[in-house]
Short mmCIF file of C-alpha atoms in Angstrom, two decimals:
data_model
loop_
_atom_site.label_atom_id
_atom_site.label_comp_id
_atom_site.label_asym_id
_atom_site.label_seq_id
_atom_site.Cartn_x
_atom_site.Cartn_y
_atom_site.Cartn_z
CA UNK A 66 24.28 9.20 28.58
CA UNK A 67 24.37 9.74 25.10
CA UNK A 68 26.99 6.94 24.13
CA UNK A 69 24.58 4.78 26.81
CA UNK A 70 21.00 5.67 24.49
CA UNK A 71 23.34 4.88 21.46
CA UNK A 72 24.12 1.36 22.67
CA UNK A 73 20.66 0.96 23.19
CA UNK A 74 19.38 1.87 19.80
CA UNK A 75 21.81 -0.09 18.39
CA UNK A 76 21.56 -3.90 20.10
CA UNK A 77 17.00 -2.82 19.86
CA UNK A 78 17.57 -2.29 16.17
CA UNK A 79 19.41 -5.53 16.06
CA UNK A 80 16.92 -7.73 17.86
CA UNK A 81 14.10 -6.45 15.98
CA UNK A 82 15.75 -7.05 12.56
CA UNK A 83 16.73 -10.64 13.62
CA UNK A 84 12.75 -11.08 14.52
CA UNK A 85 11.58 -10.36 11.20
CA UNK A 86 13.95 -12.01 10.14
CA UNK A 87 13.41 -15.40 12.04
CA UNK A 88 9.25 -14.35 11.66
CA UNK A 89 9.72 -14.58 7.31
CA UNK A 90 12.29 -17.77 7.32
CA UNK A 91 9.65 -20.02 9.74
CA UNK A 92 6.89 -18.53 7.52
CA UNK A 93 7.89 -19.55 4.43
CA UNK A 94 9.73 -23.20 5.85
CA UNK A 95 7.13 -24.14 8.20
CA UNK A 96 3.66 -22.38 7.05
CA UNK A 97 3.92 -21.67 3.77
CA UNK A 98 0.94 -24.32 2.80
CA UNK A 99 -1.18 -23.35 5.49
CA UNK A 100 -4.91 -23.08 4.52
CA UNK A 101 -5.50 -19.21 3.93
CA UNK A 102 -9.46 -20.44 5.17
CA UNK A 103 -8.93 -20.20 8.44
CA UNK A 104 -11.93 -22.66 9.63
CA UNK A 105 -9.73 -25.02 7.69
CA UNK A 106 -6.02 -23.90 9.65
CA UNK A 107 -5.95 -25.81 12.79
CA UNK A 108 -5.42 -29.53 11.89
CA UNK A 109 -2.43 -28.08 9.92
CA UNK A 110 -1.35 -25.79 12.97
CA UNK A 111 -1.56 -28.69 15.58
CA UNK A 112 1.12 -30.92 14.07
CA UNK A 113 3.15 -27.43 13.84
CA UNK A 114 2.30 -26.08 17.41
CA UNK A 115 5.24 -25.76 19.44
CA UNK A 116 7.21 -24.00 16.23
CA UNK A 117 4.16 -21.70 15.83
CA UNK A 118 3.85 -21.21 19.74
CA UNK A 119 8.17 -20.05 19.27
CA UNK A 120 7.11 -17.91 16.17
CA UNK A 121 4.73 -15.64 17.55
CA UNK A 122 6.64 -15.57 20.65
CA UNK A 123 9.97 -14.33 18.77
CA UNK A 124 8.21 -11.83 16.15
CA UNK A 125 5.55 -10.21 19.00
CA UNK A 126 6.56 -10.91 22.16
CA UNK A 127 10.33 -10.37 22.10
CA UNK A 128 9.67 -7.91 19.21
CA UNK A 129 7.69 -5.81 21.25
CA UNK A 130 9.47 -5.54 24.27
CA UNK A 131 12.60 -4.34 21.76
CA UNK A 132 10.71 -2.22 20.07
CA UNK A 133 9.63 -0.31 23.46
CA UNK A 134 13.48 -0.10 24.29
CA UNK A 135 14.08 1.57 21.47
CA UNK A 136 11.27 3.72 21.15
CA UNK A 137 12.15 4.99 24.53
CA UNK A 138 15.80 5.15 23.87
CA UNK A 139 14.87 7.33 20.81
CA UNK A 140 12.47 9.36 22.88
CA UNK A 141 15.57 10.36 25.49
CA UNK A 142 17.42 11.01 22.51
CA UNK A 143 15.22 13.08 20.82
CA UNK A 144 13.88 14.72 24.17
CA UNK A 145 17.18 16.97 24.86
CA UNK A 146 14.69 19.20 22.35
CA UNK A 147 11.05 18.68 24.12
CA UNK A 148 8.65 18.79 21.40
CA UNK A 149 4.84 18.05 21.10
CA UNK A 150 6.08 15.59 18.28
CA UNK A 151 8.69 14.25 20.29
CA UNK A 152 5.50 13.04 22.69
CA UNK A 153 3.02 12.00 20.47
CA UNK A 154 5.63 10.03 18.62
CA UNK A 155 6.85 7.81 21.63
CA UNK A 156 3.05 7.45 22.65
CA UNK A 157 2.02 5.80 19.22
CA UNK A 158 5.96 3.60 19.84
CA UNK A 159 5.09 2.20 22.34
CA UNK A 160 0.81 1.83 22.38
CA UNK A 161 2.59 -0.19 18.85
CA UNK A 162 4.78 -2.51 21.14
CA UNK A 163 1.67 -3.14 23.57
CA UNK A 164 -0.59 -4.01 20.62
CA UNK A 165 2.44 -5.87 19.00
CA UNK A 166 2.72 -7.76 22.65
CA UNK A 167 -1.31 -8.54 23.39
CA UNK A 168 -1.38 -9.91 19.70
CA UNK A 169 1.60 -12.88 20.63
CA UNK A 170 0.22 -13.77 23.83
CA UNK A 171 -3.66 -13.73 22.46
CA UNK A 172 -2.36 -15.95 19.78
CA UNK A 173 -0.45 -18.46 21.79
CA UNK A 174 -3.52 -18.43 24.60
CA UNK A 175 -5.90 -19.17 22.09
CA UNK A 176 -4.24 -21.55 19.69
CA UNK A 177 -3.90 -23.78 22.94
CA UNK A 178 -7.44 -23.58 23.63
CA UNK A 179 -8.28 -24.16 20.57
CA UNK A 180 -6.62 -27.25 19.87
CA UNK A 181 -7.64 -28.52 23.46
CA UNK A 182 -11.36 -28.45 21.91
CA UNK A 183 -10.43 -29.36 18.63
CA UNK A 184 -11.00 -33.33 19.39
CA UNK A 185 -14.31 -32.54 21.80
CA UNK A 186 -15.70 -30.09 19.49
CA UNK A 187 -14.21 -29.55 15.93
CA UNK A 188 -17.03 -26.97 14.83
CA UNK A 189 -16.19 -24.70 18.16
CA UNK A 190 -12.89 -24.83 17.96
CA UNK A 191 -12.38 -23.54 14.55
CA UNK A 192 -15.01 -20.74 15.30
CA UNK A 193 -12.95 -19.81 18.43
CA UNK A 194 -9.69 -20.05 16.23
CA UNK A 195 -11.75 -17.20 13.51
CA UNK A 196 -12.38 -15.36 16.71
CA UNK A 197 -8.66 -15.45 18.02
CA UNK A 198 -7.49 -14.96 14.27
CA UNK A 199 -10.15 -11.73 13.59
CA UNK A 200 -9.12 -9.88 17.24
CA UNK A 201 -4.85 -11.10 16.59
CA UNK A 202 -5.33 -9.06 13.11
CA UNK A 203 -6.69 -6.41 14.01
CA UNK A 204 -4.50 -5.34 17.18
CA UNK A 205 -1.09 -6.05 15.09
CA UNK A 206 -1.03 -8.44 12.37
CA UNK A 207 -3.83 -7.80 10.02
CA UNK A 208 -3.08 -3.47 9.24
CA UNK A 209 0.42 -1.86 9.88
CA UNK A 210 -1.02 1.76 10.46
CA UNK A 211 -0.12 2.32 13.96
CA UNK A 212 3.67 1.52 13.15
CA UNK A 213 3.96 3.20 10.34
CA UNK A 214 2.88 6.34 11.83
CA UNK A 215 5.35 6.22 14.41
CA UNK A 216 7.54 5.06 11.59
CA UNK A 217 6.91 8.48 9.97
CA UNK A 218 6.85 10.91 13.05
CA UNK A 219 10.70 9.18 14.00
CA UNK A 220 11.57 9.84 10.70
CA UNK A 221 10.34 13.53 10.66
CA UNK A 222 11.80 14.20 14.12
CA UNK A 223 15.13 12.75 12.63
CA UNK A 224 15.74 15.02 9.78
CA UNK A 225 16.47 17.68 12.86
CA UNK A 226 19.17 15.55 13.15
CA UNK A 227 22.40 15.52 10.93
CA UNK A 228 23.70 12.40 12.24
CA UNK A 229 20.64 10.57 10.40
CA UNK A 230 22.30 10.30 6.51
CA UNK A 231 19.30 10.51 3.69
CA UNK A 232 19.38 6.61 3.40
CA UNK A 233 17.73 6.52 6.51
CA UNK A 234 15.45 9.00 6.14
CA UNK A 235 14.44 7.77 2.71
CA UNK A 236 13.90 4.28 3.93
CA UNK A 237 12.11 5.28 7.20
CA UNK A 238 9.57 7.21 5.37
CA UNK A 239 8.88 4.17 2.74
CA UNK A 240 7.90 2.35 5.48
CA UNK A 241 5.46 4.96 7.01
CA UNK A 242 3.66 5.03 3.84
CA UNK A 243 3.66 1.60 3.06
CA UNK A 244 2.51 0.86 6.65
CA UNK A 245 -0.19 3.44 7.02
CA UNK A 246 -1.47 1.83 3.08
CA UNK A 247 -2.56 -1.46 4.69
CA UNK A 248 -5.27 0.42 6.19
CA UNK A 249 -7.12 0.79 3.15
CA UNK A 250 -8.88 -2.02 1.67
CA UNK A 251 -7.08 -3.69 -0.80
CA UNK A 252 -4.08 -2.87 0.10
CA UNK A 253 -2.78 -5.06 3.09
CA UNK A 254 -0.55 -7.09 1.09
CA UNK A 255 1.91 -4.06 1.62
CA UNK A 256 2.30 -5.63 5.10
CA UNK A 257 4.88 -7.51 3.92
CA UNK A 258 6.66 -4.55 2.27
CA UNK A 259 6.82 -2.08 5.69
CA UNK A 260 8.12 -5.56 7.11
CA UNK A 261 10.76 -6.18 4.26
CA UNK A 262 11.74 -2.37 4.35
CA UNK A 263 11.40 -2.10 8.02
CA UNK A 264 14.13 -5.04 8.39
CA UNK A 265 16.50 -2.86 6.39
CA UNK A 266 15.83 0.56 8.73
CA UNK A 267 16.53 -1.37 11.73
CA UNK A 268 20.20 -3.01 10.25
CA UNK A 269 20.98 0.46 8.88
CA UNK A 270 20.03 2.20 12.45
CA UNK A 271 21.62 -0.46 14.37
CA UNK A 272 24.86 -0.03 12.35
CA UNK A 273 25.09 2.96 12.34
CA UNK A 274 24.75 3.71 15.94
CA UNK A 275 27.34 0.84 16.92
CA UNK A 276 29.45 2.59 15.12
CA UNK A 277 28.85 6.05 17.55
CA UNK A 278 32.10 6.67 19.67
CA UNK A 279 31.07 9.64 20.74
CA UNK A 280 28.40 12.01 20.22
CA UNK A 281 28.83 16.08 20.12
CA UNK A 282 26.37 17.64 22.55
CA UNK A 283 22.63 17.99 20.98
CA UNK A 284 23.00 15.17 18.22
CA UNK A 285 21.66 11.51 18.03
#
C-alpha cells in the first residue's frame, strides 16, 4: 500500500511540475505581448486560440486532476495517524483542484463564446471576455491563497514525518506564505513566485518518492 501511495506521489508531483512548466514556456513564447487591458485581449487571443485553448487545458485541467491524486495520495499517507489537520488539509487540496479545474474549463467555454461574438458584436464580446477574465481570477488564477494554505498544512503535517528532509519542508512553507501573500492587495505579483517555488517542491517530492523502495511501517 505504502510503496503503491509512493508511486502515486511521485508520477502527481511529476505531472504537476511539467504543467507549470509547459504553463510559463507558452506564456512567455506565445503571450508575452498580450494587452494587460483586457477589453483590448481578444483580437490578440483569436489568432492564438487553439494554443491558448491547450494552455489552460494543460496548467488547470490536467493540473487539477493531478493535483487531486496527490492530495489524496498524501491524505492516505498521512491518515495511518487520523488527525483533524490531516482532514481539513485534504479538504482545502482538493476544493484547490476543483477551483483549479472550473477556472480551465470557464476559460476555454468562454473564450469560444467570446470570439464567436467578437465579429457580430465587438463591444459585447470584450465585456463578456472582462466577465470570464474577473470570475477565471478569482476562482484560481488571480490570488493563490487557497493553495498555499494547503501548501502550509502538508507541510506542517510533514514535519511528523522524518522521511521529509528540511529542503522540503523549507521550500513547502515558502510557498504557503508566498501563496497566502497574493491575497493582499498589492501583492499578487507573488503568484508567480508560489508557482516558481511550487515547481521546485513538486520535482523534489516526486524524486524523492521514486526513489522509495520500501517504506518502514508509519512513515511517508
Amino acid at each position: 500500500m505504502l510503496q503503491t501511495l509512493s508511486r502515486l506521489i511521485a508520477a502527481s508531483s511529476a505531472i504537476n511540475a511539467i504543467c507549470y512548466l509547459f504553463g510559463f514556456i507558452v506564456l512567455f513564447v506565445f503571450f508575452a505581448d498580450l494587452p494587460p487591458d483586457v477589453l483590448m485581449q481578444l483580437p490578440a487571443l483569436k489568432l492564438h486560440n487553439q494554443m491558448y485553448q491547450w494552455w489552460h487545458f494543460v496548467i488547470y485541467i490536467v493540473f487539477g486532476l493531478s493535483l487531486l491524486t496527490l492530495v489524496l495520495a498524501l491524505h492516505h499517507t498521512f491518515n495511518q495517524k487520523p488527525s483533524l489537520l490531516v482532514q481539513v488539509s485534504t479538504i482545502l487540496g482538493v476544493f484547490w483542484a476543483g477551483l483549479v479545474i472550473t477556472s480551465g474549463l470557464l476559460a476555454n467555454t468562454g473564450l469560444t463564446a467570446a470570439l464567436n461574438l467578437l465579429d457580430k458584436s465587438p463591444t459585447e464580446a470584450n465585456q463578456l471576455w472582462l466577465i470570464i477574465e474577473t470570475i477565471k481570477q478569482a476562482l484560481g488564477g488571480g490570488t493563490e491563497i487557497i493553495g498555499g494554505l494547503w501548501m502550509l498544512l502538508v507541510t506542517t503535517l510533514a514535519r511528523k514525518h522524518p522521511d521529509w528532509d528540511p529542503g522540503l519542508l523549507i521550500t513547502g512553507y515558502l510557498v504557503g506564505v508566498s501563496g497566502v501573500l497574493t491575497f493582499i492587495p498589492g501583492l499578487a505579483f507573488l503568484g508567480a513566485v508560489f508557482g516558481l517555488l511550487q515547481i521546485i517542491w513538486f520535482l523534489h517530492l516526486s524524486i524523492k518518492f521514486a526513489l522509495v523502495k520500501k517504506a518502514p511501517e508509519g512513515a511517508l
